[in-house]
Tab-separated table of N, CA and C in Angstrom:
chain	number	residue	atom	x	y	z
A	179	MET	N	-187.820	-69.558	108.204
A	179	MET	CA	-186.682	-68.943	107.562
A	179	MET	C	-186.447	-67.559	108.158
A	180	PRO	N	-185.192	-67.221	108.400
A	180	PRO	CA	-184.904	-65.935	109.025
A	180	PRO	C	-185.016	-64.763	108.050
A	181	VAL	N	-185.448	-63.617	108.568
A	181	VAL	CA	-185.462	-62.391	107.777
A	181	VAL	C	-184.030	-61.879	107.744
A	182	GLU	N	-183.557	-61.573	106.558
A	182	GLU	CA	-182.187	-61.091	106.359
A	182	GLU	C	-182.205	-59.785	105.595
A	183	ARG	N	-181.057	-59.129	105.644
A	183	ARG	CA	-180.826	-57.965	104.802
A	183	ARG	C	-179.642	-58.254	103.890
A	184	THR	N	-179.715	-57.745	102.685
A	184	THR	CA	-178.634	-57.909	101.730
A	184	THR	C	-178.448	-56.613	100.967
A	185	LEU	N	-177.364	-56.543	100.213
A	185	LEU	CA	-177.109	-55.375	99.379
A	185	LEU	C	-177.259	-55.769	97.927
A	186	THR	N	-177.844	-54.892	97.159
A	186	THR	CA	-177.849	-55.017	95.717
A	186	THR	C	-177.419	-53.689	95.125
A	187	ILE	N	-176.866	-53.752	93.937
A	187	ILE	CA	-176.496	-52.544	93.200
A	187	ILE	C	-177.021	-52.693	91.776
A	188	ILE	N	-177.831	-51.739	91.360
A	188	ILE	CA	-178.186	-51.677	89.946
A	188	ILE	C	-176.997	-50.990	89.286
A	189	LYS	N	-176.383	-51.698	88.355
A	189	LYS	CA	-175.113	-51.274	87.777
A	189	LYS	C	-175.298	-50.220	86.677
A	190	PRO	N	-174.179	-49.571	86.292
A	190	PRO	CA	-174.268	-48.475	85.314
A	190	PRO	C	-174.952	-48.836	83.997
A	191	ASP	N	-174.789	-50.056	83.522
A	191	ASP	CA	-175.426	-50.429	82.261
A	191	ASP	C	-176.944	-50.393	82.364
A	192	ALA	N	-177.476	-50.908	83.457
A	192	ALA	CA	-178.931	-50.942	83.634
A	192	ALA	C	-179.492	-49.549	83.908
A	193	VAL	N	-178.750	-48.732	84.648
A	193	VAL	CA	-179.190	-47.355	84.902
A	193	VAL	C	-179.210	-46.580	83.584
A	194	ALA	N	-178.134	-46.685	82.804
A	194	ALA	CA	-178.039	-45.959	81.534
A	194	ALA	C	-179.127	-46.386	80.550
A	195	ALA	N	-179.510	-47.647	80.594
A	195	ALA	CA	-180.533	-48.160	79.676
A	195	ALA	C	-181.958	-47.830	80.132
A	196	GLY	N	-182.084	-47.189	81.303
A	196	GLY	CA	-183.408	-46.839	81.813
A	196	GLY	C	-184.146	-47.998	82.447
A	197	ASN	N	-183.397	-49.003	82.918
A	197	ASN	CA	-184.031	-50.192	83.489
A	197	ASN	C	-184.069	-50.229	85.017
A	198	ALA	N	-183.585	-49.189	85.676
A	198	ALA	CA	-183.563	-49.200	87.143
A	198	ALA	C	-184.964	-49.379	87.723
A	199	GLY	N	-185.924	-48.649	87.205
A	199	GLY	CA	-187.296	-48.747	87.718
A	199	GLY	C	-187.884	-50.135	87.540
A	200	ARG	N	-187.630	-50.748	86.400
A	200	ARG	CA	-188.130	-52.107	86.152
A	200	ARG	C	-187.501	-53.100	87.134
A	201	ILE	N	-186.211	-52.931	87.379
A	201	ILE	CA	-185.523	-53.841	88.298
A	201	ILE	C	-186.039	-53.644	89.717
A	202	ILE	N	-186.226	-52.407	90.129
A	202	ILE	CA	-186.766	-52.130	91.468
A	202	ILE	C	-188.164	-52.745	91.606
A	203	ALA	N	-189.004	-52.550	90.598
A	203	ALA	CA	-190.355	-53.123	90.631
A	203	ALA	C	-190.297	-54.640	90.737
A	204	ARG	N	-189.401	-55.249	90.001
A	204	ARG	CA	-189.255	-56.719	90.047
A	204	ARG	C	-188.840	-57.176	91.442
A	205	LEU	N	-187.902	-56.465	92.048
A	205	LEU	CA	-187.459	-56.841	93.391
A	205	LEU	C	-188.614	-56.751	94.390
A	206	GLU	N	-189.425	-55.721	94.274
A	206	GLU	CA	-190.586	-55.601	95.163
A	206	GLU	C	-191.601	-56.710	94.882
A	207	GLN	N	-191.805	-57.065	93.620
A	207	GLN	CA	-192.718	-58.158	93.271
A	207	GLN	C	-192.233	-59.480	93.860
A	208	GLU	N	-190.929	-59.616	94.013
A	208	GLU	CA	-190.340	-60.839	94.558
A	208	GLU	C	-190.357	-60.851	96.090
A	209	GLY	N	-190.971	-59.855	96.691
A	209	GLY	CA	-191.140	-59.841	98.140
A	209	GLY	C	-190.068	-59.117	98.932
A	210	PHE	N	-189.180	-58.422	98.243
A	210	PHE	CA	-188.156	-57.648	98.942
A	210	PHE	C	-188.728	-56.311	99.392
A	211	THR	N	-188.346	-55.901	100.571
A	211	THR	CA	-188.639	-54.567	101.068
A	211	THR	C	-187.379	-53.741	100.907
A	212	ILE	N	-187.513	-52.550	100.344
A	212	ILE	CA	-186.370	-51.651	100.206
A	212	ILE	C	-186.220	-50.881	101.507
A	213	VAL	N	-185.121	-51.151	102.197
A	213	VAL	CA	-184.835	-50.513	103.482
A	213	VAL	C	-184.119	-49.179	103.256
A	214	ALA	N	-183.232	-49.140	102.280
A	214	ALA	CA	-182.473	-47.932	101.957
A	214	ALA	C	-182.108	-47.972	100.485
A	215	MET	N	-182.037	-46.777	99.872
A	215	MET	CA	-181.713	-46.708	98.451
A	215	MET	C	-181.162	-45.318	98.158
A	216	LYS	N	-180.190	-45.263	97.244
A	216	LYS	CA	-179.671	-43.985	96.773
A	216	LYS	C	-179.103	-44.166	95.383
A	217	LYS	N	-178.941	-43.066	94.701
A	217	LYS	CA	-178.293	-43.068	93.386
A	217	LYS	C	-177.018	-42.257	93.531
A	218	LEU	N	-175.911	-42.794	93.040
A	218	LEU	CA	-174.633	-42.109	93.155
A	218	LEU	C	-173.680	-42.578	92.082
A	219	ALA	N	-172.574	-41.856	91.967
A	219	ALA	CA	-171.504	-42.239	91.047
A	219	ALA	C	-170.288	-42.593	91.892
A	220	LEU	N	-169.739	-43.758	91.671
A	220	LEU	CA	-168.547	-44.191	92.402
A	220	LEU	C	-167.302	-43.520	91.835
A	221	SER	N	-166.425	-43.083	92.719
A	221	SER	CA	-165.109	-42.638	92.288
A	221	SER	C	-164.269	-43.882	92.020
A	222	GLU	N	-163.140	-43.697	91.374
A	222	GLU	CA	-162.261	-44.830	91.129
A	222	GLU	C	-161.806	-45.445	92.448
A	223	ALA	N	-161.460	-44.612	93.426
A	223	ALA	CA	-161.006	-45.112	94.727
A	223	ALA	C	-162.115	-45.910	95.418
A	224	GLN	N	-163.341	-45.432	95.337
A	224	GLN	CA	-164.462	-46.144	95.957
A	224	GLN	C	-164.694	-47.494	95.279
A	225	ALA	N	-164.650	-47.520	93.956
A	225	ALA	CA	-164.843	-48.774	93.230
A	225	ALA	C	-163.730	-49.763	93.563
A	226	ARG	N	-162.506	-49.283	93.620
A	226	ARG	CA	-161.385	-50.150	93.996
A	226	ARG	C	-161.571	-50.689	95.416
A	227	GLY	N	-162.051	-49.861	96.314
A	227	GLY	CA	-162.279	-50.292	97.687
A	227	GLY	C	-163.385	-51.328	97.793
A	228	PHE	N	-164.490	-51.069	97.109
A	228	PHE	CA	-165.615	-51.996	97.186
A	228	PHE	C	-165.262	-53.359	96.605
A	229	TYR	N	-164.537	-53.364	95.487
A	229	TYR	CA	-164.194	-54.610	94.805
A	229	TYR	C	-162.780	-55.096	95.116
A	230	ALA	N	-162.211	-54.645	96.223
A	230	ALA	CA	-160.828	-55.006	96.587
A	230	ALA	C	-160.609	-56.512	96.633
A	231	VAL	N	-161.635	-57.266	96.977
A	231	VAL	CA	-161.526	-58.723	97.037
A	231	VAL	C	-161.123	-59.311	95.679
A	232	HIS	N	-161.406	-58.586	94.607
A	232	HIS	CA	-161.073	-59.046	93.252
A	232	HIS	C	-159.796	-58.401	92.717
A	233	GLY	N	-159.063	-57.708	93.571
A	233	GLY	CA	-157.907	-56.924	93.157
A	233	GLY	C	-156.850	-57.649	92.349
A	234	GLU	N	-156.679	-58.930	92.580
A	234	GLU	CA	-155.657	-59.696	91.869
A	234	GLU	C	-156.205	-60.410	90.627
A	235	ARG	N	-157.481	-60.287	90.398
A	235	ARG	CA	-158.102	-60.958	89.251
A	235	ARG	C	-157.839	-60.191	87.955
A	236	PRO	N	-157.759	-60.889	86.835
A	236	PRO	CA	-157.463	-60.215	85.569
A	236	PRO	C	-158.539	-59.212	85.134
A	237	PHE	N	-159.768	-59.380	85.610
A	237	PHE	CA	-160.863	-58.496	85.205
A	237	PHE	C	-161.014	-57.265	86.086
A	238	PHE	N	-160.168	-57.113	87.111
A	238	PHE	CA	-160.341	-56.048	88.106
A	238	PHE	C	-160.358	-54.648	87.476
A	239	GLU	N	-159.403	-54.339	86.633
A	239	GLU	CA	-159.333	-52.985	86.049
A	239	GLU	C	-160.569	-52.695	85.195
A	240	ASP	N	-161.016	-53.680	84.434
A	240	ASP	CA	-162.229	-53.498	83.634
A	240	ASP	C	-163.449	-53.294	84.533
A	241	LEU	N	-163.501	-54.026	85.636
A	241	LEU	CA	-164.608	-53.899	86.582
A	241	LEU	C	-164.646	-52.493	87.179
A	242	VAL	N	-163.501	-51.998	87.595
A	242	VAL	CA	-163.426	-50.648	88.165
A	242	VAL	C	-163.861	-49.620	87.116
A	243	ALA	N	-163.358	-49.752	85.900
A	243	ALA	CA	-163.734	-48.816	84.827
A	243	ALA	C	-165.241	-48.856	84.572
A	244	PHE	N	-165.804	-50.053	84.532
A	244	PHE	CA	-167.240	-50.196	84.297
A	244	PHE	C	-168.055	-49.582	85.432
A	245	MET	N	-167.695	-49.882	86.665
A	245	MET	CA	-168.480	-49.410	87.807
A	245	MET	C	-168.350	-47.904	88.039
A	246	THR	N	-167.388	-47.266	87.401
A	246	THR	CA	-167.255	-45.807	87.488
A	246	THR	C	-167.733	-45.121	86.208
A	247	SER	N	-168.306	-45.872	85.290
A	247	SER	CA	-168.703	-45.331	83.994
A	247	SER	C	-170.025	-44.563	84.025
A	248	GLY	N	-170.749	-44.645	85.120
A	248	GLY	CA	-172.030	-43.951	85.231
A	248	GLY	C	-172.643	-44.191	86.590
A	249	PRO	N	-173.802	-43.598	86.833
A	249	PRO	CA	-174.449	-43.751	88.137
A	249	PRO	C	-174.868	-45.199	88.422
A	250	ILE	N	-174.912	-45.504	89.708
A	250	ILE	CA	-175.394	-46.795	90.201
A	250	ILE	C	-176.506	-46.537	91.223
A	251	VAL	N	-177.268	-47.583	91.528
A	251	VAL	CA	-178.316	-47.479	92.541
A	251	VAL	C	-178.119	-48.618	93.542
A	252	PRO	N	-177.393	-48.349	94.643
A	252	PRO	CA	-177.282	-49.367	95.685
A	252	PRO	C	-178.527	-49.357	96.575
A	253	MET	N	-178.895	-50.541	97.049
A	253	MET	CA	-180.064	-50.682	97.913
A	253	MET	C	-179.818	-51.727	98.987
A	254	VAL	N	-180.386	-51.500	100.151
A	254	VAL	CA	-180.467	-52.524	101.183
A	254	VAL	C	-181.852	-53.141	101.048
A	255	LEU	N	-181.874	-54.456	100.879
A	255	LEU	CA	-183.124	-55.191	100.721
A	255	LEU	C	-183.337	-56.124	101.899
A	256	GLU	N	-184.599	-56.362	102.237
A	256	GLU	CA	-184.923	-57.239	103.354
A	256	GLU	C	-186.050	-58.186	102.958
A	257	ARG	N	-185.921	-59.414	103.397
A	257	ARG	CA	-186.975	-60.430	103.288
A	257	ARG	C	-186.424	-61.724	103.881
A	258	GLU	N	-187.236	-62.749	103.954
A	258	GLU	CA	-186.750	-64.049	104.401
A	258	GLU	C	-185.695	-64.545	103.429
A	259	SER	N	-184.599	-65.059	103.967
A	259	SER	CA	-183.502	-65.604	103.154
A	259	SER	C	-183.132	-64.667	102.005
A	260	ALA	N	-182.937	-63.398	102.328
A	260	ALA	CA	-182.725	-62.361	101.311
A	260	ALA	C	-181.533	-62.640	100.407
A	261	VAL	N	-180.426	-63.105	100.964
A	261	VAL	CA	-179.227	-63.320	100.160
A	261	VAL	C	-179.496	-64.372	99.083
A	262	ALA	N	-179.975	-65.515	99.484
A	262	ALA	CA	-180.232	-66.599	98.530
A	262	ALA	C	-181.343	-66.224	97.552
A	263	ALA	N	-182.377	-65.581	98.045
A	263	ALA	CA	-183.492	-65.205	97.180
A	263	ALA	C	-183.044	-64.206	96.115
A	264	LEU	N	-182.228	-63.240	96.500
A	264	LEU	CA	-181.749	-62.265	95.523
A	264	LEU	C	-180.880	-62.932	94.473
A	265	ARG	N	-180.019	-63.825	94.897
A	265	ARG	CA	-179.133	-64.494	93.942
A	265	ARG	C	-179.952	-65.294	92.926
A	266	GLU	N	-181.043	-65.876	93.378
A	266	GLU	CA	-181.915	-66.629	92.467
A	266	GLU	C	-182.613	-65.693	91.478
A	267	VAL	N	-183.116	-64.578	91.959
A	267	VAL	CA	-183.825	-63.620	91.106
A	267	VAL	C	-182.864	-62.957	90.118
A	268	MET	N	-181.607	-62.744	90.532
A	268	MET	CA	-180.620	-62.117	89.642
A	268	MET	C	-180.248	-63.041	88.503
A	269	GLY	N	-180.031	-64.310	88.775
A	269	GLY	CA	-179.575	-65.253	87.766
A	269	GLY	C	-178.061	-65.353	87.755
A	270	ALA	N	-177.549	-66.183	86.873
A	270	ALA	CA	-176.116	-66.433	86.780
A	270	ALA	C	-175.362	-65.144	86.462
A	271	THR	N	-174.103	-65.076	86.920
A	271	THR	CA	-173.270	-63.888	86.708
A	271	THR	C	-173.168	-63.532	85.234
A	272	ASP	N	-173.002	-64.516	84.389
A	272	ASP	CA	-172.942	-64.287	82.941
A	272	ASP	C	-174.369	-64.191	82.416
A	273	SER	N	-174.753	-63.009	82.002
A	273	SER	CA	-176.122	-62.800	81.507
A	273	SER	C	-176.496	-63.738	80.380
A	274	LEU	N	-175.506	-64.147	79.590
A	274	LEU	CA	-175.779	-65.059	78.474
A	274	LEU	C	-176.135	-66.464	78.956
A	275	LYS	N	-175.797	-66.779	80.208
A	275	LYS	CA	-176.093	-68.093	80.782
A	275	LYS	C	-177.184	-68.029	81.849
A	276	ALA	N	-177.686	-66.842	82.135
A	276	ALA	CA	-178.702	-66.668	83.177
A	276	ALA	C	-180.029	-67.265	82.724
A	277	ALA	N	-180.734	-67.868	83.654
A	277	ALA	CA	-182.023	-68.491	83.351
A	277	ALA	C	-183.020	-67.460	82.826
A	278	GLU	N	-183.867	-67.918	81.953
A	278	GLU	CA	-184.884	-67.059	81.367
A	278	GLU	C	-185.718	-66.394	82.452
A	279	GLY	N	-185.938	-65.104	82.284
A	279	GLY	CA	-186.772	-64.362	83.227
A	279	GLY	C	-186.037	-63.776	84.412
A	280	THR	N	-184.771	-64.148	84.605
A	280	THR	CA	-184.007	-63.544	85.706
A	280	THR	C	-183.603	-62.127	85.308
A	281	ILE	N	-183.236	-61.325	86.293
A	281	ILE	CA	-182.873	-59.934	86.024
A	281	ILE	C	-181.703	-59.847	85.050
A	282	ARG	N	-180.697	-60.665	85.256
A	282	ARG	CA	-179.536	-60.608	84.362
A	282	ARG	C	-179.886	-61.076	82.952
A	283	ASN	N	-180.763	-62.042	82.843
A	283	ASN	CA	-181.214	-62.493	81.523
A	283	ASN	C	-181.979	-61.386	80.806
A	284	LEU	N	-182.817	-60.680	81.551
A	284	LEU	CA	-183.660	-59.649	80.953
A	284	LEU	C	-182.910	-58.355	80.650
A	285	TYR	N	-181.971	-57.968	81.534
A	285	TYR	CA	-181.388	-56.636	81.430
A	285	TYR	C	-179.869	-56.605	81.268
A	286	GLY	N	-179.206	-57.732	81.380
A	286	GLY	CA	-177.763	-57.775	81.230
A	286	GLY	C	-177.357	-58.074	79.799
A	287	THR	N	-176.073	-57.886	79.532
A	287	THR	CA	-175.532	-58.117	78.198
A	287	THR	C	-174.575	-59.302	78.179
A	288	ASP	N	-173.722	-59.386	79.201
A	288	ASP	CA	-172.698	-60.427	79.242
A	288	ASP	C	-172.227	-60.606	80.683
A	289	ILE	N	-171.070	-61.211	80.872
A	289	ILE	CA	-170.576	-61.479	82.226
A	289	ILE	C	-170.170	-60.200	82.955
A	290	GLU	N	-169.734	-59.182	82.215
A	290	GLU	CA	-169.315	-57.930	82.848
A	290	GLU	C	-170.475	-56.957	83.000
A	291	ARG	N	-171.216	-56.770	81.965
A	291	ARG	CA	-172.350	-55.835	81.982
A	291	ARG	C	-173.617	-56.634	82.260
A	292	ASN	N	-173.770	-56.984	83.533
A	292	ASN	CA	-174.828	-57.909	83.906
A	292	ASN	C	-175.927	-57.287	84.762
A	293	ALA	N	-176.029	-55.965	84.741
A	293	ALA	CA	-177.166	-55.205	85.277
A	293	ALA	C	-177.234	-55.071	86.795
A	294	ILE	N	-176.792	-56.071	87.554
A	294	ILE	CA	-177.061	-56.042	88.994
A	294	ILE	C	-176.002	-56.812	89.777
A	295	HIS	N	-175.709	-56.302	90.963
A	295	HIS	CA	-174.812	-56.973	91.908
A	295	HIS	C	-175.642	-57.407	93.101
A	296	GLY	N	-175.271	-58.527	93.691
A	296	GLY	CA	-175.885	-58.965	94.937
A	296	GLY	C	-174.849	-59.614	95.822
A	297	SER	N	-174.949	-59.371	97.112
A	297	SER	CA	-174.023	-59.974	98.071
A	297	SER	C	-174.080	-61.487	97.974
A	298	ASP	N	-172.923	-62.143	98.206
A	298	ASP	CA	-172.868	-63.600	98.049
A	298	ASP	C	-173.047	-64.373	99.347
A	299	GLY	N	-173.214	-63.684	100.458
A	299	GLY	CA	-173.443	-64.359	101.735
A	299	GLY	C	-173.815	-63.338	102.800
A	300	PRO	N	-174.353	-63.795	103.921
A	300	PRO	CA	-174.769	-62.871	104.981
A	300	PRO	C	-173.624	-62.013	105.528
A	301	ASP	N	-172.447	-62.596	105.696
A	301	ASP	CA	-171.315	-61.812	106.207
A	301	ASP	C	-170.888	-60.752	105.200
A	302	THR	N	-170.814	-61.135	103.946
A	302	THR	CA	-170.471	-60.186	102.888
A	302	THR	C	-171.528	-59.091	102.806
A	303	ALA	N	-172.781	-59.472	102.934
A	303	ALA	CA	-173.879	-58.502	102.863
A	303	ALA	C	-173.730	-57.434	103.941
A	304	GLU	N	-173.337	-57.844	105.118
A	304	GLU	CA	-173.170	-56.889	106.220
A	304	GLU	C	-172.075	-55.871	105.899
A	305	VAL	N	-170.956	-56.356	105.395
A	305	VAL	CA	-169.833	-55.475	105.033
A	305	VAL	C	-170.225	-54.563	103.876
A	306	GLU	N	-170.858	-55.134	102.868
A	306	GLU	CA	-171.232	-54.354	101.691
A	306	GLU	C	-172.296	-53.303	102.015
A	307	ARG	N	-173.259	-53.641	102.851
A	307	ARG	CA	-174.277	-52.661	103.248
A	307	ARG	C	-173.623	-51.472	103.941
A	308	ALA	N	-172.670	-51.756	104.821
A	308	ALA	CA	-171.987	-50.693	105.569
A	308	ALA	C	-171.128	-49.818	104.659
A	309	PHE	N	-170.691	-50.347	103.531
A	309	PHE	CA	-169.895	-49.558	102.589
A	309	PHE	C	-170.721	-48.394	102.039
A	310	PHE	N	-171.999	-48.627	101.767
A	310	PHE	CA	-172.847	-47.625	101.138
A	310	PHE	C	-173.799	-46.904	102.081
A	311	PHE	N	-174.154	-47.539	103.209
A	311	PHE	CA	-175.194	-46.993	104.059
A	311	PHE	C	-174.778	-46.997	105.524
A	312	SER	N	-175.019	-45.886	106.204
A	312	SER	CA	-174.766	-45.826	107.644
A	312	SER	C	-175.820	-46.641	108.374
A	313	SER	N	-175.583	-46.931	109.641
A	313	SER	CA	-176.577	-47.666	110.430
A	313	SER	C	-177.866	-46.859	110.529
A	314	LEU	N	-177.768	-45.541	110.560
A	314	LEU	CA	-178.950	-44.690	110.618
A	314	LEU	C	-179.787	-44.825	109.344
A	315	GLU	N	-179.129	-44.939	108.200
A	315	GLU	CA	-179.842	-45.094	106.940
A	315	GLU	C	-180.506	-46.455	106.819
A	316	GLN	N	-180.026	-47.434	107.574
A	316	GLN	CA	-180.555	-48.790	107.507
A	316	GLN	C	-181.545	-49.090	108.632
A	317	ALA	N	-181.903	-48.079	109.396
A	317	ALA	CA	-182.777	-48.280	110.562
A	317	ALA	C	-184.175	-48.710	110.150
């Protein structure tokens, strides 16, 4: 299996609840190496840019408001099959439907406040990583 890099974001709900450290520890326990990490607050323009793919969806404005409601922790993660492995560890998008023991099951509230974002494919991961981290930061 190839070693990949992916992007994850610990979302404002999980940061505000004090769960960022637990989520980071879980990711490391699952075999991910943290290549880059920072804590920041997204501006409205940045949130709109990052989630532009969802711009026409009915939930877009709520998503932008949520993602600008507090600090986030984006990270570049690396391991074999990182994209698929992260999606499995995160659980279903709707925290209420996420499998027991997944990050979203443990730390999310619902489909919107679901604690963590993860890239949905290798191509998306590349674009998303570049949004938050320079090539120098990902070295």
